[in-house]
Each structure stands twice: as structure tokens, then as C-alpha cells.
Short mmCIF file of C-alpha atoms in Angstrom, two decimals:
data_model
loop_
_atom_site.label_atom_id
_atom_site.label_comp_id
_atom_site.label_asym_id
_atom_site.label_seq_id
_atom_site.Cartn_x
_atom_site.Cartn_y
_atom_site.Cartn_z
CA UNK C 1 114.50 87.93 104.16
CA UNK C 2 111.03 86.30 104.85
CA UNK C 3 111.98 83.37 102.80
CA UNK C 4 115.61 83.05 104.19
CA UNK C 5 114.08 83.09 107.69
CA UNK C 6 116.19 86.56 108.73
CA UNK C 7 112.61 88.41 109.03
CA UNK C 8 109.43 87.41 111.09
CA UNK C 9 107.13 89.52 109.67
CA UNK C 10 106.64 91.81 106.94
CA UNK C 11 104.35 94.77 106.54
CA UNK C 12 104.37 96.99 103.27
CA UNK C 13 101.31 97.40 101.77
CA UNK C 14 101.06 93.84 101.08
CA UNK C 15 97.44 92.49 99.26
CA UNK C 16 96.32 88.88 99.91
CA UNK C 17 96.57 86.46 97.73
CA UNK C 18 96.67 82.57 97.12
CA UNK C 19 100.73 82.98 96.53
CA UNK C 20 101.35 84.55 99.74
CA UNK C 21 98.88 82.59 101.95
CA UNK C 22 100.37 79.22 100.64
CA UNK C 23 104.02 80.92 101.57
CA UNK C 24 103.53 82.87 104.45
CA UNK C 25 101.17 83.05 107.56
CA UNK C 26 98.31 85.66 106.80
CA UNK C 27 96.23 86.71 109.42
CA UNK C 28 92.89 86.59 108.46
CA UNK C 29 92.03 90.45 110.10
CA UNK C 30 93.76 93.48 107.67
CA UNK C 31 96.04 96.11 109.03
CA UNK C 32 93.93 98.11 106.13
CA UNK C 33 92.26 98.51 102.85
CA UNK C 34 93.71 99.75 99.73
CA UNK C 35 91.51 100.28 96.62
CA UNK C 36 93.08 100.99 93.04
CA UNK C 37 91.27 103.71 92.16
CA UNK C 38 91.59 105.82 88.44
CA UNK C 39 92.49 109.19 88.87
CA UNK C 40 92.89 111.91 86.64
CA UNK C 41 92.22 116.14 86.14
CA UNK C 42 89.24 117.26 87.27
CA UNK C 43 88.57 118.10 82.97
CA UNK C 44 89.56 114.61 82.12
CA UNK C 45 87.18 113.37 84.93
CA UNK C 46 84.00 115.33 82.74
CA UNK C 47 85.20 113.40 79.44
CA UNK C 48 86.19 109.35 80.78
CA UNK C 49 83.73 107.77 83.79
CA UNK C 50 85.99 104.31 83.76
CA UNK C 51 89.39 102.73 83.08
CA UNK C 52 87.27 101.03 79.93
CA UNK C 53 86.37 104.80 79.06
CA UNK C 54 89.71 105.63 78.89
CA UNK C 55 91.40 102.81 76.84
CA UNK C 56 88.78 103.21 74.06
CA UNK C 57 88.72 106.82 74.04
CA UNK C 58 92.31 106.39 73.04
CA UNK C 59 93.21 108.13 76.50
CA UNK C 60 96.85 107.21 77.92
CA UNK C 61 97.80 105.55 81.00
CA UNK C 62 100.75 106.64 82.96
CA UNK C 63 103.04 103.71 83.65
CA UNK C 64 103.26 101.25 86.50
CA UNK C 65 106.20 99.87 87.74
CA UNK C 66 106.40 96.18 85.97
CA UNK C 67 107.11 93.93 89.58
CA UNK C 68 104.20 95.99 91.46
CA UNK C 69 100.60 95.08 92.65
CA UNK C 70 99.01 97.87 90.40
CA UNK C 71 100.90 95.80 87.06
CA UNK C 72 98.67 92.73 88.46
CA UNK C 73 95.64 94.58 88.63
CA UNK C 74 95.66 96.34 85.65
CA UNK C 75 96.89 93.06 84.04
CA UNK C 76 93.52 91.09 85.29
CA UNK C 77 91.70 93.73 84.48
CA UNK C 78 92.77 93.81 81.04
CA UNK C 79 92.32 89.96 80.63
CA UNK C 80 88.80 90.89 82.06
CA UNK C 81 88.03 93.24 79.35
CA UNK C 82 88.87 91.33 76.27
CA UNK C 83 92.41 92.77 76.02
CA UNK C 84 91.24 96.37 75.33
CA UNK C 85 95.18 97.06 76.56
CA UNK C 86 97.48 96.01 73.62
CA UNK C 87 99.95 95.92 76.73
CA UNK C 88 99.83 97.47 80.20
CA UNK C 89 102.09 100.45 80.35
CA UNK C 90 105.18 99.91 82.25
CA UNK C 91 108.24 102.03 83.81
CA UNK C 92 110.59 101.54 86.16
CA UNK C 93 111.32 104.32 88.82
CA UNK C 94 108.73 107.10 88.38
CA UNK C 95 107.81 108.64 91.94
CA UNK C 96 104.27 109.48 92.92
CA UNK C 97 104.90 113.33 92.29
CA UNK C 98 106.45 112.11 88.97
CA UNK C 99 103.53 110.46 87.71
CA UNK C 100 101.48 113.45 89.15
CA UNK C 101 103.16 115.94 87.05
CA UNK C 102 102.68 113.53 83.93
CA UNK C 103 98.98 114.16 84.86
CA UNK C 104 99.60 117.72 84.93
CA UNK C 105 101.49 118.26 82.15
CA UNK C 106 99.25 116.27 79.76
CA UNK C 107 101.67 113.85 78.90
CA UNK C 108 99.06 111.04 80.13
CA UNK C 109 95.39 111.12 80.83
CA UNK C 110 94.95 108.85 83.79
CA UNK C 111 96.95 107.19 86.93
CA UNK C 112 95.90 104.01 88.17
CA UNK C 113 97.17 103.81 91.83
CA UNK C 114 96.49 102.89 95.42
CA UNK C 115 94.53 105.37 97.09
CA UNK C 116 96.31 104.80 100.40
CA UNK C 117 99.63 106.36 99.59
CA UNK C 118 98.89 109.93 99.44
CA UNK C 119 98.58 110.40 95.30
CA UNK C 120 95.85 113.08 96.51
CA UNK C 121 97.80 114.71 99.08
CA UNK C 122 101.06 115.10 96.84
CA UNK C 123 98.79 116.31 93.56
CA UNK C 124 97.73 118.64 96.05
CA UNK C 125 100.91 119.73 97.29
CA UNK C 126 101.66 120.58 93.74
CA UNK C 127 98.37 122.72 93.40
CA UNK C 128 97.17 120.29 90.91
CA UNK C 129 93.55 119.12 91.46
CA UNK C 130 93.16 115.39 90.61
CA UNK C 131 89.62 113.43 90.84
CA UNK C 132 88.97 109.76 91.29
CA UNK C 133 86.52 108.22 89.44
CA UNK C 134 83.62 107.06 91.64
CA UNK C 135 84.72 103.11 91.04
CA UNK C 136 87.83 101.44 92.22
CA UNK C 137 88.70 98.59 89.79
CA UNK C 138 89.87 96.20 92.89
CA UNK C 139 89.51 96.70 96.49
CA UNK C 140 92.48 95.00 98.56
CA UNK C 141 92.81 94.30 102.43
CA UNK C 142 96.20 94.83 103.20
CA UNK C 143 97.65 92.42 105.57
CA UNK C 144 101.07 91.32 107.23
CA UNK C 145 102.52 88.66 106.12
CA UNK C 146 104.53 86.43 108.75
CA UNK C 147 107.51 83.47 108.29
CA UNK C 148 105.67 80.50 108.60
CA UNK C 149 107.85 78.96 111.40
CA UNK C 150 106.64 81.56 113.53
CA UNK C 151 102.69 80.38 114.07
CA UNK C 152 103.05 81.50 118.03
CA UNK C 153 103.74 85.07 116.26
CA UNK C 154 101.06 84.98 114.11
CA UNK C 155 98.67 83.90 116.27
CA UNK C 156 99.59 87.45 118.27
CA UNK C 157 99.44 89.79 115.85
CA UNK C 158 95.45 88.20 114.90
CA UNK C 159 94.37 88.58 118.17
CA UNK C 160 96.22 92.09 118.25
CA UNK C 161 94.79 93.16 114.98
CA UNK C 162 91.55 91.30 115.84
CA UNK C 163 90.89 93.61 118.91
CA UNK C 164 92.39 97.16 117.49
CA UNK C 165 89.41 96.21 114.39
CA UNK C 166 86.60 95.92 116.96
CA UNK C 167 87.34 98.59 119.34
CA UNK C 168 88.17 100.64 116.47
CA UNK C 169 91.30 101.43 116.87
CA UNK C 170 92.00 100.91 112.63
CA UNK C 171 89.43 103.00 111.46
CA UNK C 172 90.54 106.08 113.64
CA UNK C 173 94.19 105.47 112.60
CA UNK C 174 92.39 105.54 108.88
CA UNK C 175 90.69 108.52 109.15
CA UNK C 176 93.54 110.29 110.79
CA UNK C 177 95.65 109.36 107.96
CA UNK C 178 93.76 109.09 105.10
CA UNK C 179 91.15 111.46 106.06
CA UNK C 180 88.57 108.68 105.64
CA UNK C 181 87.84 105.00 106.80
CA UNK C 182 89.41 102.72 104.01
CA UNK C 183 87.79 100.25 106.06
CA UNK C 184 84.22 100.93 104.32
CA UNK C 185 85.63 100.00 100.96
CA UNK C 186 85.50 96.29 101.98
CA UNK C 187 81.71 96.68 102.73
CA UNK C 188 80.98 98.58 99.62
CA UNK C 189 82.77 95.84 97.71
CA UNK C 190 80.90 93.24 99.15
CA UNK C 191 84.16 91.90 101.07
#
């Protein structure tokens, strides 16, 4: 619909990159922060302290949807580590309580996911305790993404999004919802 013209704007979760800022508008200021964090039971957590633990402790990784930002990461990640992956594991489908219960269950040792979509709130739901390892392997902004006929448009929303960041109006909408400021993950990744 962006492409067609039938949509101004789009908002979803959506990470920067090169792609999308040479075919959309991307204002520079993020409507958030998403970092892909490794998460796993709280025993698993005592026995693997990174993805790289994992893989070459022979530990399995639930699958990732094969069109989604996570298959990217984990992709550059792998290509960054020397191809420790033989391939990335991929399914099409599998809902966040899914892959939870996977976790439960046994069936795989670690989830690689967003932590801004409520994996910890669902696990917990399901009385299932899941950690995060301390170190995300990518820290995102998440941005809108805007037609590029519509510049006028775009120039709104930055000056919108420019003044909710500095009278922070963002962080309180993160900590209401995520029970934190995602916003902090940009300075502790040097962003």
C-alpha cells in the first residue's frame, strides 16, 4: 500500500535501514526502541551467557518466521560469527505463546525475539519464568516510515515525534507499557 501510494504512513514495528530510507521518508526521531534480546528458562539462563553460548553448546533455537526482522538479525549475526549457524531456524506461523511453550516444554533452548512485544508478559501469563540474557545482539529504533510524495507529512510527524522525545512524552508511554524506558537501550548501545 506504501508503494502503490494507497497509504501515507506506516507504523509496525518497523527498524531503520538503508532499504527503507532510500524507499520511504524516515524521520530521523524513533517512535521507540526494540532490542533482540535471547531469552530462555531461568535453568538454561545458569548453563548459556550468549547466543554464541548456545549454538556451540549444541543448544536449539526456536524458529523465526523466514520474511521477519529477527531472520535478518540472526542472519548477520551468524555471518558475524563465522557461520556457527549451519542455517538460521525458520517457521512460518508460530505465535509468541507458541514459541513460549516450545521454551517450556523443552523442545528448544532459547528464543531470539524483540523485547517490545510482550514475550515476558505472555511467558508470564503462562506461569513460565523466562530470563534474558544481559546482552541484546542488536538494538533497533523503531520508526514510521512515510510515502515519499508526502514530505509536508513527514516533516509533521518529526516535529511531532521530535517534541513528544524531549518533553518526554515516549519514555512515559515506554515505561507504562513496557514497564521500562526502551529508550535507554540506544544510549547503552552507543546509538
Amino acid at each position: 500500500m506504501m508503494e502503490s501510494g494507497d497509504a501515507k504512513v506506516a507504523s509496525g514495528g518497523y527498524y531503520r535501514t538503508p532499504r527503507r530510507e532510500k524507499d520511504y521518508i524516515v524521520p530521523k526521531t524513533p517512535i521507540g526502541v526494540s532490542s533482540v534480546m535471547v531469552y530462555m528458562s531461568k535453568d538454561n539462563a545458569q548453563k548459556y551467557h550468549s547466543l554464541e553460548d548456545v549454538i556451540k553448546g549444541g543448544g536449539k533455537l526456536v524458529p523465526n518466521t523466514p520474511n521477519g526482522g529477527i531472520y535478518k538479525v540472526l542472519t548477520d549475526w551468524n555471518a558475524a560469527h563465522d557461520n556457527l549457524m549451519k542455517e538460521v531456524p525458520i517457521q512460518d506461523g508460530l505465535t509468541p505463546a507458541e514459541r513460549i511453550t516450545s521454551l517450556k516444554n523443552g523442545q528448544y533452548d532459547a528464543l531470539v525475539y524483540p523485547n517490545n512485544l510482550g514475550v515476558e508478559d505472555i511467558a508470564k501469563a503462562m506461569n513460565f519464568e523466562i530470563v534474558a540474557l544481559d546482552k541484546p545482539i542488536k538494538v533497533n529504533e523503531t520508526v514510521v516510515i512515510v510515502n515519499k510524495n508526502e514530505q509536508k507529512l513527514a516533516d509533521e510527524i518529526e516535529a511531532a515525534l521530535e517534541k513528544l522525545s524531549k518533553d518526554g512524552t515516549l519514555q512515559k508511554i515506554s515505561e507504562k507499557w513496557y514497564h521500562r524506558n526502551l529508550f535507554d537501550q540506544l544510549k547503552d548501545a552507543g546509538k
